[in-house]
Each structure stands twice: as C-alpha cells, then as structure tokens.
Amino acid sequence: MPVHWFEKLFKHRGILWLLFIVNLLGTIYGYIWYGNQMEFTAANYPLWLLPFVPDSPTASLFFTLALLLLLFPPKRFTGVTIKGIIEALAVVTSVKYGIWAVSIIIAGGYQGDVLTWKDWMLMGSHTGMAVEALLYAGFFSYRKMLPLALIWTLFNDVVDYSYGVYPWLPFVLEDNVIGVQYFTFALTLLSVAVAWLFRERSKLRITSGKRASS
C-alpha cells in the first residue's frame, strides 16, 4: 500500500508538470551560470569542447527530458530506446553532479573560501538534483542503458581533465585539481552503481508487491 501511494503521488501528471517546469527553469539558469566559462572556452579552446563545459545544466537537461518522456511515453522501439538512454544519463549525471557540486563547495569552504547565499542556493539545488533522480529511478526503464551512461560520463571526465574544461573551482582548490579529478572519476563509478542499485531495488519491490496482491 505505501508503494502504491508513493507511485501515485510522484507519477501524478500535475507533479510531473511541476517538476518539469522547475527543472527546465533550473536548466536554463544553469547554462546562463556557465556563460562566462563557455565564452572563455569558445575563445581559447576548440569549439567541439563547448558541450563538455556545463556539466550540471546538461545533467538537469537530461532529467527534464526524462520527465517529459514520462508525460508523453514513446511507443515505437526507437523512441523507447532513446527514452532509456536519456533516463540512464538523467539518473547517473544528476546523482553525480548533484553530489559533486555540494562536495566542492563544502571543500572550498573548509579551505577558507567565503560561502555566500549563492553557494547555499547551489548546494540546495544540487542536492535536489540528486534526490529527485533517485526518487524517479524506480519509474524509469534504463537498466540496459547504464553501460552507455557510464561510457559517456567517463568520456566527459576524460575530456574535462585532459583539456582543462572542467567546471571552474573555488580559488582555494586550484592547487587540488588532481585530487578533484580522482574524486570526479570515482564519483562517476559510484553514481552508476547507485543508479543500478536503486533500479534493482525498485524492480524487486514491484515484483514483491505483485506477488503479495496475487
């Protein structure tokens, strides 16, 4: 019964539309936030690196698209396949960059960076990214697409730290780039594992619920 209540609430179209709008606005704000770094990258690096700069907004974009596909589920095989890929990327990257941003802000504050209201706002919004991704993991069908999400996210990490287009760090962490790099790669692996675990747990919960009701 609690499972049914949970699913009914979070799959309600009103809730889905509300989250879609909130995430869409957050995504737009995120790309604006990265505007200076994207301009700097365009002026100093090859243009093909631009898509790898705004990591968190792109994660938010994946989740926004995943919500849209819950509202309007595709019926053809190609659409269902694309839906699975987007959902896998949505969960993995939202969990990863949600945790990453909060961790980097806290690490910067620990080393002396002065935290402002924007930092607290970012910690709140990025925590929300990770939480909502895990809440909806059970409603997504992405398990077979997790290897693709892993490959993409690791490739993004390689590009970020090979070409130096990783998100700008607080000044106090500029001498800790290697440590941040190792943390980022480890977080990718952790996020994929968590995405798989939450999906498997939801599948077992649904199966148990069906057995109990039969």
GROMACS .gro file of C-alpha atoms in nm:
model
  214
    1MET     CA    1   0.000   0.000   0.000
    2PRO     CA    2   0.274   0.257   0.078
    3VAL     CA    3   0.439   0.173  -0.256
    4HIS     CA    4   0.113   0.238  -0.439
    5TRP     CA    5   0.071   0.573  -0.259
    6PHE     CA    6   0.429   0.673  -0.344
    7GLU     CA    7   0.391   0.584  -0.711
    8LYS     CA    8   0.053   0.751  -0.738
    9LEU     CA    9   0.191   1.075  -0.594
   10PHE     CA   10   0.511   1.105  -0.794
   11LYS     CA   11   0.361   0.987  -1.122
   12HIS     CA   12   0.068   1.228  -1.095
   13ARG     CA   13   0.072   1.444  -1.407
   14GLY     CA   14   0.041   1.761  -1.201
   15ILE     CA   15   0.356   1.671  -1.005
   16LEU     CA   16   0.537   1.573  -1.325
   17TRP     CA   17   0.449   1.902  -1.492
   18LEU     CA   18   0.555   2.100  -1.185
   19LEU     CA   19   0.892   1.922  -1.171
   20PHE     CA   20   0.933   1.960  -1.546
   21ILE     CA   21   0.886   2.338  -1.527
   22VAL     CA   22   1.114   2.372  -1.222
   23ASN     CA   23   1.387   2.165  -1.385
   24LEU     CA   24   1.352   2.344  -1.718
   25LEU     CA   25   1.395   2.682  -1.549
   26GLY     CA   26   1.687   2.547  -1.345
   27THR     CA   27   1.849   2.413  -1.661
   28ILE     CA   28   1.822   2.749  -1.835
   29TYR     CA   29   1.963   2.924  -1.527
   30GLY     CA   30   2.246   2.670  -1.517
   31TYR     CA   31   2.351   2.740  -1.874
   32ILE     CA   32   2.340   3.114  -1.801
   33TRP     CA   33   2.556   3.048  -1.490
   34TYR     CA   34   2.816   2.880  -1.712
   35GLY     CA   35   2.803   3.165  -1.964
   36ASN     CA   36   3.140   3.317  -1.872
   37GLN     CA   37   3.321   2.984  -1.880
   38MET     CA   38   3.159   2.892  -2.212
   39GLU     CA   39   3.265   3.226  -2.361
   40PHE     CA   40   3.619   3.171  -2.230
   41THR     CA   41   3.624   2.819  -2.371
   42ALA     CA   42   3.498   2.933  -2.711
   43ALA     CA   43   3.770   3.199  -2.726
   44ASN     CA   44   4.059   2.980  -2.611
   45TYR     CA   45   3.976   2.617  -2.695
   46PRO     CA   46   3.842   2.418  -2.992
   47LEU     CA   47   3.467   2.470  -3.026
   48TRP     CA   48   3.390   2.098  -3.002
   49LEU     CA   49   3.476   2.118  -2.630
   50LEU     CA   50   3.185   2.354  -2.555
   51PRO     CA   51   2.925   2.080  -2.486
   52PHE     CA   52   3.154   1.937  -2.216
   53VAL     CA   53   3.172   2.259  -2.014
   54PRO     CA   54   2.826   2.296  -1.849
   55ASP     CA   55   2.813   1.959  -1.670
   56SER     CA   56   2.537   2.026  -1.416
   57PRO     CA   57   2.294   2.203  -1.655
   58THR     CA   58   2.333   1.918  -1.903
   59ALA     CA   59   2.253   1.668  -1.628
   60SER     CA   60   1.947   1.876  -1.542
   61LEU     CA   61   1.854   1.883  -1.912
   62PHE     CA   62   1.865   1.502  -1.927
   63PHE     CA   63   1.634   1.480  -1.626
   64THR     CA   64   1.398   1.741  -1.771
   65LEU     CA   65   1.372   1.538  -2.093
   66ALA     CA   66   1.320   1.220  -1.890
   67LEU     CA   67   1.023   1.384  -1.714
   68LEU     CA   68   0.881   1.492  -2.049
   69LEU     CA   69   0.906   1.133  -2.173
   70LEU     CA   70   0.717   1.016  -1.864
   71LEU     CA   71   0.442   1.261  -1.955
   72PHE     CA   72   0.442   1.154  -2.320
   73PRO     CA   73   0.584   0.799  -2.338
   74PRO     CA   74   0.706   0.693  -2.683
   75LYS     CA   75   0.555   0.378  -2.830
   76ARG     CA   76   0.795   0.288  -3.109
   77PHE     CA   77   1.112   0.089  -3.050
   78THR     CA   78   1.342   0.378  -3.148
   79GLY     CA   79   1.165   0.617  -2.913
   80VAL     CA   80   1.168   0.366  -2.628
   81THR     CA   81   1.541   0.310  -2.681
   82ILE     CA   82   1.616   0.683  -2.680
   83LYS     CA   83   1.399   0.717  -2.368
   84GLY     CA   84   1.610   0.453  -2.190
   85ILE     CA   85   1.934   0.627  -2.283
   86ILE     CA   86   1.807   0.966  -2.163
   87GLU     CA   87   1.680   0.814  -1.837
   88ALA     CA   88   2.012   0.642  -1.770
   89LEU     CA   89   2.202   0.966  -1.832
   90ALA     CA   90   1.950   1.160  -1.624
   91VAL     CA   91   1.993   0.943  -1.315
   92VAL     CA   92   2.370   0.891  -1.338
   93THR     CA   93   2.465   1.251  -1.416
   94SER     CA   94   2.212   1.409  -1.178
   95VAL     CA   95   2.336   1.198  -0.888
   96LYS     CA   96   2.699   1.257  -0.983
   97TYR     CA   97   2.694   1.632  -1.036
   98GLY     CA   98   2.449   1.687  -0.753
   99ILE     CA   99   2.695   1.529  -0.511
  100TRP     CA  100   2.999   1.677  -0.690
  101ALA     CA  101   2.884   2.039  -0.667
  102VAL     CA  102   2.789   2.014  -0.299
  103SER     CA  103   3.119   1.841  -0.216
  104ILE     CA  104   3.330   2.101  -0.400
  105ILE     CA  105   3.151   2.393  -0.232
  106ILE     CA  106   3.196   2.234   0.111
  107ALA     CA  107   3.562   2.155   0.036
  108GLY     CA  108   3.619   2.515  -0.071
  109GLY     CA  109   3.455   2.644   0.246
  110TYR     CA  110   3.666   2.408   0.456
  111GLN     CA  111   3.981   2.551   0.297
  112GLY     CA  112   3.880   2.909   0.362
  113ASP     CA  113   3.655   3.011   0.074
  114VAL     CA  114   3.384   3.250   0.195
  115LEU     CA  115   3.044   3.094   0.128
  116THR     CA  116   2.771   3.331   0.010
  117TRP     CA  117   2.397   3.287  -0.031
  118LYS     CA  118   2.463   3.172  -0.388
  119ASP     CA  119   2.674   2.885  -0.258
  120TRP     CA  120   2.396   2.779  -0.023
  121MET     CA  121   2.145   2.810  -0.305
  122LEU     CA  122   2.365   2.593  -0.527
  123MET     CA  123   2.403   2.332  -0.254
  124GLY     CA  124   2.027   2.319  -0.210
  125SER     CA  125   1.950   2.294  -0.581
  126HIS     CA  126   2.219   2.032  -0.648
  127THR     CA  127   2.107   1.823  -0.353
  128GLY     CA  128   1.761   1.838  -0.507
  129MET     CA  129   1.904   1.715  -0.837
  130ALA     CA  130   2.043   1.401  -0.677
  131VAL     CA  131   1.736   1.335  -0.462
  132GLU     CA  132   1.480   1.369  -0.741
  133ALA     CA  133   1.686   1.146  -0.970
  134LEU     CA  134   1.683   0.871  -0.708
  135LEU     CA  135   1.311   0.923  -0.639
  136TYR     CA  136   1.231   0.868  -1.006
  137ALA     CA  137   1.484   0.593  -1.071
  138GLY     CA  138   1.217   0.336  -0.993
  139PHE     CA  139   0.985   0.482  -1.259
  140PHE     CA  140   1.248   0.478  -1.533
  141SER     CA  141   1.349   0.185  -1.754
  142TYR     CA  142   1.719   0.243  -1.808
  143ARG     CA  143   1.895  -0.065  -1.670
  144LYS     CA  144   2.019  -0.190  -2.009
  145MET     CA  145   2.143   0.158  -2.098
  146LEU     CA  146   2.363   0.204  -1.790
  147PRO     CA  147   2.681   0.094  -1.977
  148LEU     CA  148   2.623   0.373  -2.231
  149ALA     CA  149   2.571   0.625  -1.949
  150LEU     CA  150   2.893   0.503  -1.788
  151ILE     CA  151   3.088   0.539  -2.113
  152TRP     CA  152   2.953   0.888  -2.181
  153THR     CA  153   3.013   1.015  -1.828
  154LEU     CA  154   3.367   0.874  -1.814
  155PHE     CA  155   3.439   1.025  -2.156
  156ASN     CA  156   3.314   1.359  -2.026
  157ASP     CA  157   3.553   1.326  -1.730
  158VAL     CA  158   3.845   1.246  -1.959
  159VAL     CA  159   3.771   1.550  -2.177
  160ASP     CA  160   3.724   1.777  -1.874
  161TYR     CA  161   4.058   1.697  -1.715
  162SER     CA  162   4.261   1.630  -2.030
  163TYR     CA  163   4.175   1.963  -2.190
  164GLY     CA  164   4.117   2.164  -1.872
  165VAL     CA  165   3.749   2.241  -1.934
  166TYR     CA  166   3.626   2.106  -1.600
  167PRO     CA  167   3.393   2.338  -1.404
  168TRP     CA  168   3.580   2.632  -1.255
  169LEU     CA  169   3.678   2.557  -0.897
  170PRO     CA  170   3.692   2.789  -0.596
  171PHE     CA  171   4.027   2.968  -0.589
  172VAL     CA  172   4.136   2.779  -0.277
  173LEU     CA  173   4.101   2.446  -0.461
  174GLU     CA  174   4.307   2.535  -0.767
  175ASP     CA  175   4.606   2.351  -0.622
  176ASN     CA  176   4.391   2.040  -0.561
  177VAL     CA  177   4.293   1.970  -0.922
  178ILE     CA  178   4.446   1.621  -0.922
  179GLY     CA  179   4.252   1.529  -0.611
  180VAL     CA  180   3.932   1.671  -0.761
  181GLN     CA  181   4.000   1.471  -1.076
  182TYR     CA  182   4.029   1.141  -0.886
  183PHE     CA  183   3.717   1.229  -0.687
  184THR     CA  184   3.526   1.303  -1.008
  185PHE     CA  185   3.616   0.972  -1.172
  186ALA     CA  186   3.533   0.780  -0.853
  187LEU     CA  187   3.200   0.963  -0.830
  188THR     CA  188   3.112   0.854  -1.183
  189LEU     CA  189   3.158   0.489  -1.087
  190LEU     CA  190   2.967   0.539  -0.763
  191SER     CA  191   2.678   0.712  -0.940
  192VAL     CA  192   2.641   0.430  -1.191
  193ALA     CA  193   2.644   0.176  -0.906
  194VAL     CA  194   2.381   0.375  -0.715
  195ALA     CA  195   2.164   0.408  -1.028
  196TRP     CA  196   2.179   0.032  -1.080
  197LEU     CA  197   2.108  -0.039  -0.713
  198PHE     CA  198   1.803   0.189  -0.697
  199ARG     CA  199   1.662   0.045  -1.019
  200GLU     CA  200   1.711  -0.313  -0.899
  201ARG     CA  201   1.560  -0.236  -0.561
  202SER     CA  202   1.255  -0.082  -0.725
  203LYS     CA  203   1.216  -0.384  -0.953
  204LEU     CA  204   1.228  -0.621  -0.655
  205ARG     CA  205   0.980  -0.402  -0.466
  206ILE     CA  206   0.735  -0.405  -0.758
  207THR     CA  207   0.773  -0.782  -0.803
  208SER     CA  208   0.712  -0.841  -0.431
  209GLY     CA  209   0.406  -0.615  -0.442
  210LYS     CA  210   0.258  -0.809  -0.733
  211ARG     CA  211   0.315  -1.141  -0.554
  212ALA     CA  212   0.156  -1.010  -0.237
  213SER     CA  213  -0.153  -0.890  -0.422
  214SER     CA  214  -0.197  -1.212  -0.622
   0.00000   0.00000   0.00000
